[in-house]
Amino acid sequence: MLREVLLSLLGGFDQSLQLFCYTLMGALPLGLLIAFGSMTRLRPLREAVRGLVWVVRGTPLMLQLIVIYYGPGLLANGAHLWGGGGTGRMAAAATAFIINYACYFSEIYRGGIESIPRGQREAGQVLGMTRSQIFFRVQLLQVYKRILPPMGNEIITLVKDTCLARIIAIYELTYAGQAYIKSHGLIWPLLLTGVFYLLFSGILSWLLRREEQRLSYFE
Amino acid sequence: MPYLEITGLGKRFGSADVLHDVSLTLNQGQILSLIGPSGGGKTTFLRCLTFLETADRGIIRLNGETLFDAAQKKAKGKRPRQQAFGLVFQAFHLFPQYTVLENVALAPALAKKGTKEALRAKALTLIEKVGLADKADSYPNTLSGGQQQRAAIARALAMEPDVLCFDEPTSALDPLLTKEVLNVIRLLREEGRTMIVVTHEMTFAREASDQVAFLFGGTVAELGTPKEIFETPRTEALQRFLQQ
Ligand SMILES: Nc1ncnc2c1ncn2[C@@H]1O[C@H](COP(=O)(O)OP(=O)(O)OP(=O)(O)O)[C@@H](O)[C@H]1O
Ligand SMILES: [Mg+2]
């Protein structure tokens, strides 16, 4: 029985892990783009981007997930944009998660960029560096160091948020554990999923802490 | 013909006319001390000179070349040659993630001023000159304020500016560290560097500069040798300023 449960939970964990990875791969760069958008001097673009961030951060991820999965189909007369199968559902979930997390990340990026003293940019400028040289060679690592702790928090939250994907029938970790309540009247498989989550977020915390220590040589 | 020639420089922020009409000249190899009351626009002047701010009016000429002319800046539209002027900031602004050596060598490397080895050797020479040979591989947060400021001077020198500007380079330092920074500036003077130093250190201005300018009311209210400025101040404003 334990073997069977473990295999089934591993299958669920695989789905959760996929969603986690897609979200990070998409939301980390997209968030930076959104951050630049929310800081641009072009006022209409800036207002539009800040409006988007406000909407996405102000509504539940679960709601966004449902709208993104079912919305296009309803608009297009029942034709299924995402395709019916597991791949389609995962694509929809990843899209919703990426947009949601990119908006949270963008605020962290923006705070990080704005917290770098103006003197850093000006020092680069009088030394004749170009704007992109200043960003990549002077500011970026300082921003990275500053945003690491809040980013870490969001990433740990993401580990646990992946279980929301069950609402569009993705067979993720929590779902896999809960199934045993109905089918066998067992609770311990669900509790066992907790161990998976703890291990995963524990490893991530450890990696993040190591990264923070690696960067502790400068202030 | 003077080496540096600034004519009618003006800068306003909103309704505040900070620099009204600043004109001065400086010969090559000379050091000009800029003194004046707080809020008088000394920093703003240096920022216009180093193109961190764009002056609204005026002309900046260096060695016969017009580096900036507010009247045609739109027509020309090209970025001024920023490296003509180096700037040492009051608060150093070293790059914290780089060692002293990396701080000094970064900008020349990005500007492709030479091979990696040549730039490294040159950076080390400059670091030695400011007395930080044993700190070349240290990070800024392990240095004293005076050491950081000397590293910042080496960093500015590495881009070989024609004129090196200092904005109150010692006002963030206590007296002992002030001395070591001022000594570096004196050393650079002996090398014949052209420099503009905004300072509250009157002893330094008196002993170490060739020219002293008193910035008051948005203009150069008095310009002269240290002897003229400190011993026979003509305007009442300067007399009052020197008394405190
Ligand atoms: N970016 C800015 N926007 C608006 N006002 C400014 C700006 N920069 C400077 N000022 C104003 O210009 C005036 C001159 O400031 P500046 O810093 O040049 O004086 P300073 O002579 O360097 O003074 P201190 O001796 O205190 O350093 C001040 O009244 C200041 O408030
Ligand atoms: Mg100032």
XYZ file of C-alpha atoms and ligand atoms in Angstrom:
495
model
C 0.000 0.000 0.000
C 2.723 2.485 0.993
C 4.479 1.789 -2.288
C 1.322 2.419 -4.258
C 0.586 5.639 -2.371
C 4.118 6.874 -2.821
C 4.029 6.251 -6.556
C 0.728 8.050 -6.847
C 1.978 10.990 -4.764
C 5.120 11.155 -6.869
C 2.915 11.449 -9.937
C 1.094 14.342 -8.285
C 4.347 15.910 -7.199
C 5.581 15.750 -10.777
C 2.606 17.864 -11.880
C 3.146 20.359 -9.060
C 6.845 20.578 -9.838
C 6.166 21.156 -13.541
C 3.792 23.991 -12.767
C 6.325 25.442 -10.318
C 9.114 25.393 -12.902
C 7.041 26.802 -15.770
C 5.853 29.598 -13.518
C 9.359 30.589 -12.483
C 10.740 30.364 -16.012
C 7.960 32.575 -17.313
C 7.331 34.942 -14.435
C 10.941 35.861 -13.597
C 11.630 37.483 -17.015
C 8.057 38.699 -17.563
C 8.082 40.338 -14.152
C 11.181 42.320 -15.103
C 9.466 43.527 -18.287
C 6.407 44.550 -16.288
C 8.661 46.329 -13.785
C 10.242 48.372 -16.597
C 6.753 49.063 -17.930
C 5.603 50.355 -14.569
C 8.611 52.701 -14.406
C 8.630 53.983 -17.994
C 8.371 57.674 -18.752
C 5.617 56.928 -21.306
C 2.661 57.779 -19.165
C -0.120 55.798 -20.931
C 1.962 52.618 -20.917
C 2.939 53.126 -17.307
C -0.664 53.640 -16.202
C -1.843 50.618 -18.199
C 0.841 48.380 -16.690
C 0.160 49.603 -13.160
C -3.565 49.007 -13.757
C -2.875 45.431 -14.807
C -0.714 44.834 -11.736
C -3.443 46.271 -9.526
C -6.107 43.973 -11.000
C -3.953 40.853 -10.870
C -2.744 41.439 -7.320
C -6.186 42.453 -6.138
C -8.095 39.356 -7.236
C -7.680 35.713 -6.179
C -5.376 33.506 -8.198
C -8.095 30.845 -8.158
C -10.469 33.246 -9.912
C -7.817 34.070 -12.531
C -7.180 30.384 -13.070
C -10.851 29.681 -13.768
C -11.259 32.698 -16.040
C -8.169 31.842 -18.062
C -9.136 28.190 -18.459
C -12.831 28.591 -19.261
C -13.006 32.168 -20.510
C -11.613 31.764 -24.025
C -13.835 28.762 -24.688
C -16.983 30.637 -23.684
C -16.041 33.572 -25.851
C -15.313 31.350 -28.851
C -18.584 29.384 -28.686
C -17.335 26.373 -26.815
C -14.293 25.781 -28.989
C -11.529 24.792 -26.593
C -8.517 27.074 -26.842
C -6.398 25.036 -24.448
C -7.243 21.632 -25.879
C -9.043 19.116 -23.716
C -6.220 16.972 -22.326
C -3.778 17.281 -19.465
C -1.351 19.278 -21.585
C -3.989 21.895 -22.311
C -4.917 22.186 -18.658
C -1.274 22.527 -17.652
C -0.765 25.227 -20.296
C -3.759 27.149 -18.959
C -2.599 26.810 -15.365
C 0.947 27.867 -16.245
C -0.382 30.917 -18.093
C -2.483 32.011 -15.144
C 0.355 31.402 -12.675
C 2.906 33.194 -14.845
C 0.763 36.310 -15.188
C -0.090 36.326 -11.502
C 3.440 35.778 -10.245
C 4.983 38.141 -12.810
C 2.892 40.934 -11.319
C 4.059 40.154 -7.802
C 7.665 39.817 -8.974
C 7.439 43.116 -10.880
C 6.729 45.004 -7.686
C 9.705 43.353 -6.026
C 11.944 44.201 -8.985
C 10.698 47.779 -8.989
C 11.323 48.191 -5.277
C 14.796 46.707 -5.723
C 15.705 48.933 -8.651
C 14.392 52.062 -6.958
C 16.292 51.268 -3.765
C 19.697 51.511 -5.459
C 21.120 54.940 -4.623
C 21.135 57.405 -7.510
C 24.855 57.934 -6.945
C 25.626 54.509 -8.389
C 24.136 55.456 -11.733
C 25.729 58.894 -11.670
C 29.155 57.503 -10.824
C 28.870 55.245 -13.867
C 27.693 58.133 -15.998
C 30.628 60.409 -15.214
C 32.943 57.484 -15.929
C 31.491 57.417 -19.428
C 29.511 54.174 -19.142
C 26.441 53.693 -21.281
C 22.997 53.180 -19.778
C 23.012 49.459 -20.407
C 26.557 49.090 -19.059
C 25.424 50.850 -15.900
C 22.407 48.584 -15.571
C 24.157 45.298 -16.231
C 27.580 45.961 -14.717
C 26.727 48.203 -11.771
C 23.105 47.984 -10.694
C 21.954 44.466 -11.545
C 23.909 42.517 -8.926
C 22.965 45.053 -6.255
C 19.300 44.729 -7.219
C 19.619 40.944 -7.201
C 21.061 40.970 -3.711
C 18.306 43.212 -2.398
C 15.399 41.330 -3.923
C 16.621 37.877 -2.956
C 14.826 37.731 0.431
C 11.398 38.954 -0.794
C 11.748 36.841 -3.948
C 12.490 33.853 -1.739
C 9.258 34.417 0.152
C 7.232 34.543 -3.049
C 8.896 31.414 -4.373
C 8.092 29.490 -1.186
C 4.508 30.715 -1.480
C 4.450 29.463 -5.056
C 5.341 25.953 -3.880
C 2.158 25.879 -1.866
C 0.027 27.791 -4.385
C 0.517 25.075 -6.998
C -2.253 23.114 -5.270
C -4.778 25.651 -6.580
C -4.370 24.093 -10.026
C -6.631 21.232 -8.971
C -9.584 23.562 -9.592
C -9.130 22.934 -13.310
C -8.545 19.233 -12.714
C -4.789 19.089 -12.700
C -3.812 15.999 -10.753
C -1.277 17.749 -8.523
C 0.151 16.635 -5.185
C -2.680 17.606 -2.818
C -5.255 16.179 -5.187
C -3.325 12.919 -5.327
C -3.266 12.668 -1.542
C -6.885 13.588 -1.052
C -8.017 10.924 -3.516
C -7.287 8.267 -0.869
C -9.880 9.687 1.497
C -12.632 8.930 -0.986
C -11.318 5.699 -2.446
C -9.854 3.978 0.656
C -10.962 6.088 3.591
C -7.319 6.890 4.382
C -6.083 10.232 5.704
C -2.348 9.530 6.031
C -1.590 9.837 2.289
C -2.826 13.419 2.479
C -0.657 14.066 5.522
C 2.244 12.558 3.649
C 1.872 15.225 0.949
C 2.688 17.710 3.691
C 6.089 16.055 4.034
C 6.667 16.530 0.294
C 5.841 20.223 0.552
C 8.039 20.640 3.611
C 10.994 18.925 1.997
C 10.634 20.921 -1.197
C 10.315 24.299 0.477
C 13.063 23.321 2.905
C 15.478 22.656 0.050
C 14.524 25.942 -1.579
C 15.035 27.895 1.646
C 18.429 26.315 2.042
C 19.429 27.228 -1.523
C 18.205 30.795 -1.046
C 20.073 31.176 2.201
C 23.246 29.906 0.566
C 22.813 32.420 -2.237
C 22.337 35.223 0.282
C 25.518 34.160 2.040
C 27.405 34.064 -1.241
C 26.497 37.713 -1.747
C 27.224 38.828 1.793
C 30.714 40.019 0.845
C 29.356 43.415 -0.174
C 26.875 45.828 1.219
C 43.799 81.434 -24.323
C 42.685 79.744 -21.095
C 42.451 75.956 -20.959
C 38.974 75.840 -19.471
C 36.532 78.601 -20.236
C 33.035 78.684 -18.801
C 30.790 81.485 -19.966
C 27.389 82.525 -18.645
C 26.386 79.169 -17.223
C 22.801 79.149 -15.941
C 20.584 76.515 -14.380
C 17.148 76.723 -12.846
C 15.061 74.112 -11.075
C 11.441 75.066 -11.546
C 11.276 78.638 -10.351
C 14.561 78.546 -8.432
C 17.312 80.259 -10.377
C 20.175 78.324 -8.801
C 22.941 79.304 -11.190
C 22.395 82.679 -12.706
C 25.482 83.540 -14.669
C 28.620 81.623 -13.815
C 31.702 82.527 -15.791
C 35.286 81.592 -15.050
C 38.501 80.523 -16.674
C 41.230 78.177 -15.562
C 44.674 77.470 -16.939
C 46.002 74.000 -17.518
C 47.627 72.472 -14.475
C 45.927 74.850 -12.110
C 43.698 74.055 -9.215
C 40.606 76.103 -8.516
C 38.883 76.038 -5.156
C 35.194 76.822 -5.206
C 33.827 78.189 -1.950
C 30.509 79.655 -0.934
C 27.556 79.328 1.392
C 25.495 76.165 1.586
C 22.775 76.022 -1.031
C 24.670 78.447 -3.231
C 24.797 76.057 -6.180
C 28.336 74.651 -5.934
C 27.184 71.076 -6.414
C 24.822 72.124 -9.177
C 27.726 73.814 -10.939
C 29.858 70.667 -10.849
C 26.894 68.595 -12.017
C 26.433 70.865 -15.021
C 30.125 70.631 -15.774
C 30.084 66.837 -15.648
C 26.809 66.720 -17.623
C 24.829 65.068 -14.856
C 22.567 68.095 -15.268
C 22.044 69.985 -18.472
C 22.642 73.700 -18.062
C 19.931 75.975 -19.452
C 22.363 78.641 -20.594
C 26.051 79.003 -21.183
C 29.055 77.616 -22.970
C 31.773 75.242 -21.789
C 34.995 75.279 -23.761
C 38.004 73.103 -23.081
C 41.314 73.468 -24.845
C 39.698 75.360 -27.695
C 36.932 72.803 -28.194
C 33.309 73.662 -27.418
C 32.071 70.815 -25.241
C 28.717 72.310 -24.488
C 26.686 75.170 -25.788
C 23.178 75.498 -24.413
C 22.132 77.528 -27.451
C 22.826 74.683 -29.861
C 22.449 71.614 -27.706
C 19.176 70.695 -29.417
C 20.571 71.216 -32.888
C 23.615 69.071 -32.241
C 21.744 66.467 -30.254
C 24.858 64.437 -29.543
C 25.891 63.440 -26.096
C 28.702 65.588 -24.740
C 32.054 63.940 -24.235
C 31.362 63.040 -20.650
C 34.829 61.836 -19.763
C 36.385 65.266 -20.271
C 35.463 65.920 -16.656
C 35.964 63.470 -13.837
C 33.993 63.784 -10.630
C 34.776 62.669 -7.104
C 31.591 62.668 -5.043
C 31.082 63.742 -1.486
C 29.706 60.265 -0.663
C 32.276 58.312 -2.758
C 29.706 56.108 -4.572
C 32.129 53.237 -5.078
C 30.578 50.136 -6.643
C 30.107 47.894 -3.585
C 30.274 44.548 -5.378
C 33.717 45.205 -6.809
C 37.135 45.315 -5.191
C 39.144 48.514 -5.284
C 41.045 47.204 -8.303
C 37.846 46.243 -10.112
C 36.290 49.616 -9.310
C 39.256 51.378 -10.878
C 39.589 49.111 -13.910
C 35.890 48.703 -14.799
C 35.147 51.871 -16.746
C 38.369 51.832 -18.811
C 37.714 48.183 -19.666
C 34.168 48.948 -20.804
C 35.491 51.858 -22.854
C 38.059 49.463 -24.382
C 40.946 51.672 -23.407
C 43.488 48.885 -23.651
C 44.216 45.217 -23.069
C 43.163 43.633 -19.814
C 46.740 43.339 -18.557
C 47.617 46.910 -19.496
C 44.504 48.261 -17.766
C 45.194 46.185 -14.696
C 48.745 47.429 -14.470
C 47.595 50.998 -14.920
C 44.888 50.612 -12.295
C 47.445 49.218 -9.848
C 49.724 52.183 -10.466
C 46.897 54.572 -9.679
C 45.927 52.615 -6.572
C 49.506 52.777 -5.406
C 49.580 56.488 -6.066
C 46.647 57.099 -3.733
C 48.334 54.915 -1.120
C 46.063 51.880 -1.264
C 48.458 49.284 -2.656
C 47.648 46.861 0.152
C 43.896 47.334 -0.338
C 43.657 46.631 -4.062
C 41.724 43.424 -3.478
C 39.522 44.721 -0.657
C 35.849 45.483 -0.976
C 34.652 49.032 -0.252
C 32.704 48.051 2.874
C 35.970 46.995 4.540
C 37.628 50.382 3.979
C 37.605 53.545 6.061
C 35.944 56.630 4.621
C 39.295 58.135 3.731
C 40.380 54.966 1.978
C 37.111 54.809 0.075
C 37.508 58.372 -1.067
C 41.071 57.722 -2.220
C 39.835 54.686 -4.144
C 37.189 56.896 -5.738
C 39.916 59.332 -6.773
C 41.885 56.509 -8.399
C 38.718 55.370 -10.179
C 38.123 58.849 -11.560
C 41.763 59.180 -12.676
C 41.578 55.911 -14.578
C 39.390 57.520 -17.252
C 42.079 60.167 -17.754
C 39.814 63.195 -17.387
C 41.112 66.535 -18.619
C 39.713 68.245 -15.550
C 39.085 66.452 -12.285
C 36.309 67.857 -10.105
C 35.779 67.207 -6.402
C 32.534 67.925 -4.558
C 33.426 68.441 -0.910
C 35.611 65.344 -0.973
C 36.307 65.433 2.750
C 33.103 66.647 4.335
C 32.010 63.100 5.144
C 35.336 62.400 6.886
C 36.782 63.155 10.279
C 39.879 65.384 10.479
C 42.484 62.642 10.429
C 41.067 61.029 7.295
C 40.530 64.453 5.750
C 44.261 64.986 5.802
C 45.101 61.845 3.857
C 42.601 62.726 1.124
C 43.798 66.311 0.854
C 47.362 65.065 0.619
C 46.411 62.989 -2.412
C 44.921 66.095 -4.040
C 48.149 67.983 -3.285
C 50.107 65.176 -4.907
C 47.951 65.407 -8.033
C 48.587 69.116 -8.114
C 52.318 68.506 -8.222
C 51.711 66.270 -11.227
C 50.154 69.244 -12.947
C 46.552 68.079 -13.077
C 43.812 70.593 -13.706
C 41.311 70.412 -10.873
C 38.240 72.113 -9.461
C 37.625 71.489 -5.783
C 34.452 72.487 -3.972
C 35.512 72.722 -0.361
C 34.722 74.010 3.079
C 38.347 73.503 4.128
C 39.531 77.094 4.062
C 43.073 76.199 5.009
C 43.261 73.860 2.052
C 41.744 76.439 -0.313
C 44.244 79.007 0.881
C 47.352 76.823 0.725
C 46.757 74.426 -2.100
C 44.929 76.307 -4.824
C 46.013 78.655 -7.582
C 42.623 80.291 -7.925
C 39.694 80.663 -5.565
C 36.156 81.401 -6.721
C 33.417 82.555 -4.376
C 30.020 81.417 -5.597
C 27.261 83.617 -4.289
C 23.841 84.609 -5.561
C 24.138 82.312 -8.538
C 27.276 83.941 -9.919
C 31.000 84.015 -9.294
C 30.960 86.955 -6.946
C 34.747 86.993 -6.615
C 37.572 85.237 -8.382
C 41.229 85.619 -7.525
C 44.368 84.176 -6.047
C 44.064 82.787 -2.521
C 45.923 85.857 -1.303
C 43.400 88.212 -2.904
C 40.384 86.246 -1.755
C 41.439 85.629 1.822
C 43.403 88.768 2.579
C 41.603 91.452 0.639
C 38.016 90.318 0.052
C 36.212 93.053 -1.852
C 32.560 92.183 -1.447
C 30.707 92.336 1.794
C 29.233 88.877 1.184
C 32.679 87.288 1.028
C 33.854 89.185 4.086
C 30.861 87.872 5.999
C 31.346 84.347 4.650
C 35.002 84.283 5.727
C 34.237 85.530 9.182
C 32.159 82.539 10.235
N 17.419 68.431 -8.595
C 17.045 69.567 -7.955
N 15.760 69.956 -7.981
C 15.381 71.089 -7.347
N 16.194 71.883 -6.652
C 17.493 71.550 -6.589
C 17.985 70.370 -7.235
N 19.308 70.284 -6.999
C 19.628 71.360 -6.245
N 18.545 72.109 -6.000
C 18.522 73.381 -5.232
O 19.539 74.209 -5.727
C 20.147 74.939 -4.668
C 21.648 74.758 -4.733
O 21.973 73.449 -4.353
P 23.448 72.882 -4.395
O 23.393 71.503 -3.887
O 24.027 73.088 -5.740
O 24.180 73.833 -3.339
P 25.623 73.684 -2.701
O 26.306 74.992 -2.893
O 26.310 72.497 -3.231
O 25.292 73.503 -1.162
P 26.097 72.652 -0.044
O 27.274 73.486 0.382
O 25.101 72.516 1.058
O 26.474 71.355 -0.655
C 19.520 74.462 -3.377
O 18.558 75.421 -2.975
C 18.846 73.179 -3.769
O 17.687 72.985 -3.013
Mg 26.960 70.653 -2.404
